Coordinates of N, CA and C in Angstrom, one line a residue:
X1 N 17.1 -8.3 -9.4 CA 16.6 -7.2 -9.5 C 16.1 -6.6 -8.4
X2 N 16.1 -5.0 -8.1 CA 15.7 -4.9 -7.3 C 14.3 -3.6 -7.0
X3 N 13.3 -3.8 -6.9 CA 11.7 -2.7 -6.9 C 11.6 -2.1 -5.8
X4 N 11.5 -0.7 -6.0 CA 10.8 -0.3 -4.8 C 9.9 0.5 -5.3
X5 N 8.6 0.6 -4.7 CA 7.1 0.8 -5.0 C 7.0 2.2 -4.0
X6 N 6.5 3.2 -4.3 CA 6.4 4.8 -4.1 C 5.1 5.0 -4.0
X7 N 4.4 6.4 -3.7 CA 3.3 7.0 -4.3 C 2.0 6.6 -3.6
X8 N 1.8 6.2 -2.5 CA 0.9 5.8 -1.8 C 0.7 6.7 -1.0
X9 N -0.5 6.7 -0.5 CA -0.9 7.6 0.4 C -2.5 7.9 0.8
X10 N -2.8 9.0 1.5 CA -4.2 9.1 1.7 C -5.1 9.3 0.6
X11 N -6.2 9.1 0.1 CA -6.9 10.3 -0.6 C -8.5 9.6 -0.6
X12 N -9.0 10.5 -0.9 CA -10.5 10.9 -0.7 C -11.1 9.9 -1.7
X13 N -12.6 9.1 -1.4 CA -13.2 8.7 -2.6 C -13.6 9.0 -3.8
X14 N -13.3 8.8 -5.1 CA -13.5 9.3 -5.9 C -12.1 9.9 -6.6
X15 N -11.0 10.4 -5.8 CA -9.9 10.6 -6.1 C -8.9 10.0 -6.9
X16 N -7.9 10.8 -6.7 CA -6.8 9.9 -7.4 C -5.1 9.7 -7.4
X17 N -4.4 8.8 -7.0 CA -2.3 8.4 -7.1 C -2.1 7.9 -8.0
X18 N -0.9 8.0 -7.9 CA -0.3 7.6 -9.0 C 1.2 6.4 -8.5
X19 N 0.9 5.4 -8.6 CA 2.0 5.0 -8.0 C 3.1 4.8 -9.1
X20 N 4.8 4.5 -8.1 CA 5.5 4.3 -9.3 C 6.4 3.3 -8.4
X21 N 7.0 3.0 -9.5 CA 8.0 1.4 -9.3 C 9.4 1.5 -9.9
X22 N 10.5 1.8 -9.0 CA 11.4 1.6 -9.6 C 12.2 0.6 -9.3
X23 N 13.0 0.2 -11.0 CA 13.2 -1.0 -10.8 C 15.0 -0.9 -11.0
X24 N 16.1 -1.1 -10.3 CA 17.3 -1.8 -10.7 C 17.7 -2.7 -10.7
X25 N 18.6 -2.9 -12.2 CA 18.9 -4.1 -12.7 C 18.6 -4.2 -13.9
X26 N 18.6 -4.4 -14.4 CA 18.5 -5.1 -16.1 C 16.9 -5.5 -16.3
X27 N 16.1 -5.4 -17.1 CA 15.1 -5.9 -17.1 C 15.0 -6.4 -18.4
X28 N 14.3 -7.5 -18.7 CA 14.8 -8.2 -19.7 C 13.5 -8.0 -20.5
X29 N 13.3 -7.8 -21.9 CA 12.1 -8.2 -22.7 C 11.1 -9.4 -22.6
X30 N 11.7 -10.1 -21.8 CA 10.5 -11.4 -21.3 C 10.3 -11.3 -20.0
X31 N 10.3 -10.4 -19.3 CA 9.5 -9.6 -17.9 C 8.0 -9.6 -18.0
X32 N 7.4 -9.2 -17.0 CA 6.1 -8.8 -17.0 C 6.2 -8.3 -15.5
X33 N 6.1 -6.9 -15.5 CA 5.9 -6.4 -14.6 C 4.4 -6.0 -13.8
X34 N 4.2 -6.3 -12.7 CA 2.8 -6.2 -12.5 C 2.6 -5.6 -11.1
X35 N 1.3 -5.0 -10.6 CA 1.1 -4.6 -9.6 C -0.1 -5.8 -9.2
X36 N 0.3 -5.5 -7.4 CA -0.8 -6.5 -6.4 C -1.2 -5.4 -5.7
X37 N -2.0 -5.8 -4.7 CA -2.7 -5.2 -3.7 C -3.1 -6.4 -2.3
X38 N -2.5 -5.8 -1.4 CA -3.1 -7.1 -0.1 C -3.9 -5.8 0.6
X39 N -4.9 -5.9 0.9 CA -6.1 -5.8 2.1 C -5.7 -6.4 3.5
X40 N -5.5 -5.8 4.6 CA -5.2 -6.3 5.8 C -6.2 -7.7 6.1
X41 N -5.8 -9.2 6.3 CA -6.5 -10.2 6.6 C -6.7 -11.1 5.2
X42 N -6.1 -10.3 4.3 CA -6.5 -11.2 2.7 C -5.4 -11.1 2.1
X43 N -5.8 -12.4 0.8 CA -4.7 -12.4 -0.1 C -4.0 -11.3 -0.8
X44 N -2.7 -11.6 -1.3 CA -2.5 -10.8 -2.3 C -3.1 -10.5 -3.8
X45 N -3.6 -9.5 -4.0 CA -4.5 -10.3 -5.1 C -3.8 -8.8 -6.6
X46 N -4.1 -9.9 -7.6 CA -3.9 -9.1 -8.9 C -4.1 -7.6 -9.1
X47 N -3.7 -6.5 -9.5 CA -4.4 -5.4 -9.8 C -4.2 -4.9 -11.4
X48 N -2.9 -5.0 -12.1 CA -2.5 -5.5 -13.4 C -1.1 -5.1 -13.6
X49 N -0.9 -5.3 -15.2 CA 0.5 -6.0 -15.6 C 0.6 -5.3 -16.6
X50 N 2.3 -5.8 -16.8 CA 2.4 -5.1 -18.4 C 3.8 -5.7 -19.2
X51 N 3.7 -6.2 -20.0 CA 5.1 -6.8 -20.4 C 5.7 -6.0 -20.9
X52 N 7.3 -6.1 -20.3 CA 8.4 -5.1 -20.7 C 8.6 -4.7 -22.3
X53 N 8.3 -5.8 -23.3 CA 8.5 -6.0 -24.5 C 8.0 -4.8 -24.8
X54 N 6.4 -5.3 -24.7 CA 5.8 -4.3 -25.8 C 4.4 -3.3 -24.8
X55 N 3.5 -3.4 -25.8 CA 2.3 -2.7 -24.8 C 1.3 -3.3 -24.3
X56 N 1.1 -4.3 -24.6 CA -0.1 -5.7 -23.8 C 0.4 -5.2 -22.4
X57 N -1.0 -5.1 -21.5 CA -1.3 -4.8 -20.3 C -2.6 -5.6 -19.9
X58 N -2.5 -6.1 -18.6 CA -3.4 -6.9 -18.1 C -4.0 -5.7 -16.7
X59 N -5.5 -6.7 -16.5 CA -5.8 -5.8 -14.9 C -7.1 -6.1 -14.7
X60 N -7.2 -6.4 -13.8 CA -8.2 -7.4 -13.0 C -9.3 -6.7 -13.3
X61 N -10.3 -6.9 -13.4 CA -11.8 -6.5 -13.5 C -12.4 -5.3 -12.8
X62 N -11.6 -5.8 -11.3 CA -12.3 -4.9 -10.5 C -11.4 -3.5 -10.6
X63 N -10.9 -3.5 -11.2 CA -10.4 -1.9 -11.5 C -10.1 -1.5 -13.2
X64 N -10.6 -2.3 -14.0 CA -10.6 -1.9 -15.6 C -11.9 -0.8 -15.6
X65 N -10.7 0.0 -16.8 CA -11.3 1.2 -16.5 C -11.0 2.6 -15.8
X66 N -10.5 2.1 -14.8 CA -10.1 3.1 -13.6 C -8.8 2.9 -13.6
X67 N -7.8 2.0 -13.6 CA -6.7 2.0 -13.7 C -5.7 2.1 -14.7
X68 N -4.6 2.6 -14.8 CA -3.9 2.4 -15.9 C -2.5 2.2 -15.4
X69 N -1.9 1.0 -16.7 CA -0.7 1.1 -15.8 C 0.4 1.1 -17.2
X70 N 1.2 2.1 -17.0 CA 2.3 2.6 -17.8 C 3.8 2.1 -17.4
X71 N 4.5 2.2 -18.6 CA 6.2 2.4 -18.0 C 7.0 3.2 -19.0
X72 N 8.4 3.6 -18.4 CA 9.0 4.3 -19.3 C 10.3 3.8 -18.9
X73 N 10.2 3.4 -19.8 CA 12.0 1.7 -20.4 C 13.0 2.7 -19.7
X74 N 13.4 4.3 -20.5 CA 14.6 4.2 -20.2 C 15.1 4.6 -18.8
X75 N 13.8 4.7 -18.1 CA 14.0 4.9 -16.5 C 14.1 4.0 -15.8
X76 N 13.5 2.9 -16.6 CA 13.2 1.6 -15.6 C 12.2 1.8 -14.7
X77 N 10.5 2.5 -15.2 CA 9.8 2.6 -13.8 C 8.4 2.4 -14.4
X78 N 7.9 2.0 -13.9 CA 6.4 1.3 -14.2 C 5.4 2.2 -13.4
X79 N 4.7 2.6 -13.8 CA 3.2 3.6 -13.2 C 2.3 2.9 -12.7
X80 N 1.5 3.0 -12.2 CA 0.1 2.5 -11.9 C -0.9 3.7 -11.7
X81 N -1.4 4.5 -12.8 CA -2.3 5.9 -12.6 C -3.8 5.0 -11.8
X82 N -4.0 6.0 -10.7 CA -5.4 4.6 -10.1 C -6.7 6.3 -10.6
X83 N -7.7 6.2 -11.0 CA -8.8 7.0 -11.0 C -9.7 7.0 -10.3
X84 N -10.9 7.3 -10.3 CA -12.0 6.6 -8.9 C -11.4 6.2 -8.2
X85 N -11.1 6.4 -7.0 CA -10.5 5.3 -6.6 C -11.7 4.9 -5.0
X86 N -11.7 3.6 -4.5 CA -13.1 3.7 -4.0 C -12.0 2.7 -2.8
X87 N -12.8 3.0 -1.7 CA -12.6 2.5 -0.7 C -12.3 1.0 0.0
X88 N -12.7 0.4 -1.2 CA -12.3 -0.9 -1.0 C -10.6 -1.4 -1.8
X89 N -10.3 -0.2 -2.9 CA -9.2 0.0 -3.3 C -8.1 0.0 -2.0
X90 N -8.2 0.3 -0.6 CA -7.4 0.3 0.2 C -6.8 -0.6 0.8
X91 N -5.2 -0.8 0.7 CA -4.0 -1.5 0.5 C -2.6 -1.2 0.2
X92 N -1.8 -2.3 0.7 CA -0.9 -2.4 0.5 C -0.4 -2.5 -1.2
X93 N 0.3 -1.7 -1.5 CA 0.3 -2.3 -2.7 C 1.8 -2.6 -3.8
X94 N 2.1 -3.4 -4.1 CA 3.1 -4.1 -4.2 C 3.4 -4.3 -6.1
X95 N 4.8 -4.2 -6.7 CA 5.3 -4.1 -7.8 C 5.7 -5.4 -7.4
X96 N 6.0 -6.3 -8.8 CA 6.7 -7.2 -8.6 C 7.3 -7.7 -10.1
X97 N 7.8 -8.4 -10.7 CA 8.2 -9.4 -11.7 C 8.5 -10.7 -11.9
X98 N 7.7 -10.7 -12.7 CA 7.4 -12.6 -13.2 C 8.1 -12.7 -14.7
X99 N 8.1 -13.9 -15.0 CA 8.7 -14.1 -16.7 C 7.7 -14.2 -17.4
X100 N 6.3 -14.2 -17.1 CA 5.1 -14.8 -17.9 C 3.6 -14.0 -17.2
X101 N 2.8 -13.7 -18.1 CA 1.9 -13.2 -17.3 C 1.2 -14.3 -16.7
X102 N 0.3 -13.4 -15.2 CA 0.1 -14.6 -14.2 C -0.1 -13.5 -13.4
X103 N -1.8 -13.9 -12.6 CA -2.3 -13.5 -11.6 C -2.3 -13.6 -10.3
X104 N -1.3 -15.2 -10.4 CA -1.2 -15.2 -9.0 C 0.3 -14.8 -8.7
X105 N 0.2 -14.1 -7.5 CA 1.6 -13.9 -7.0 C 2.6 -14.5 -6.8
X106 N 2.1 -16.0 -6.9 CA 3.4 -16.6 -6.3 C 4.0 -17.0 -7.7
X107 N 4.3 -16.7 -8.7 CA 4.5 -16.6 -10.1 C 5.8 -15.7 -10.1
X108 N 5.6 -14.6 -9.5 CA 6.2 -13.6 -9.5 C 8.1 -13.4 -8.5
X109 N 8.6 -13.1 -9.3 CA 10.0 -13.8 -8.9 C 10.4 -12.4 -7.7
X110 N 10.6 -11.1 -8.0 CA 11.1 -10.1 -7.3 C 9.5 -9.3 -7.0
X111 N 10.0 -8.3 -5.7 CA 8.6 -7.8 -5.1 C 9.7 -6.1 -4.5
X112 N 8.6 -5.6 -4.4 CA 9.1 -4.2 -4.0 C 8.8 -4.2 -2.4
X113 N 9.1 -3.3 -1.7 CA 8.7 -3.2 -0.7 C 7.1 -2.8 -0.2
X114 N 6.3 -2.4 -0.8 CA 4.9 -1.8 -0.7 C 4.9 -0.5 -0.7
X115 N 3.6 0.1 -0.9 CA 3.2 1.5 -1.0 C 1.7 1.4 -0.1
X116 N 1.7 2.1 1.1 CA 0.3 1.8 1.5 C -0.8 2.6 1.1
X117 N -1.7 2.3 0.1 CA -3.1 3.3 -0.3 C -4.0 3.2 0.4
X118 N -4.4 4.3 1.0 CA -5.9 4.8 1.7 C -7.0 5.3 1.7
X119 N -7.8 4.5 0.8 CA -9.1 5.6 0.3 C -10.3 5.4 1.8
X120 N -10.5 7.0 2.2 CA -11.6 7.3 2.7 C -12.9 7.3 2.1
X121 N -14.1 7.0 2.9 CA -15.4 7.3 2.4 C -15.7 8.7 2.8

């Protein structure tokens, strides 16, 4: 499986962005697609994830109520709608795939190249 993240950019605090993760190859129902982010000098941290098989989704407390993960299964796409963005959301955002729900990036097998989100104050 290959992943490609896109949609990052520069946005003012309070603004919105939608990130997209395009997957090539077959995604099995057991897969979980997650979004992580990594700010300079920090470890990659969990943002949100969704099971490919159903509507279950998971969020980090820091983004709950502001970010929404969704998917378009026929297109093999997963999206991250980000609202009410804050300067602390600034990071490179990555999408990845794991075989089970996990907030540890090391559990994820495949990764996209990342897309930079910069939130100005």
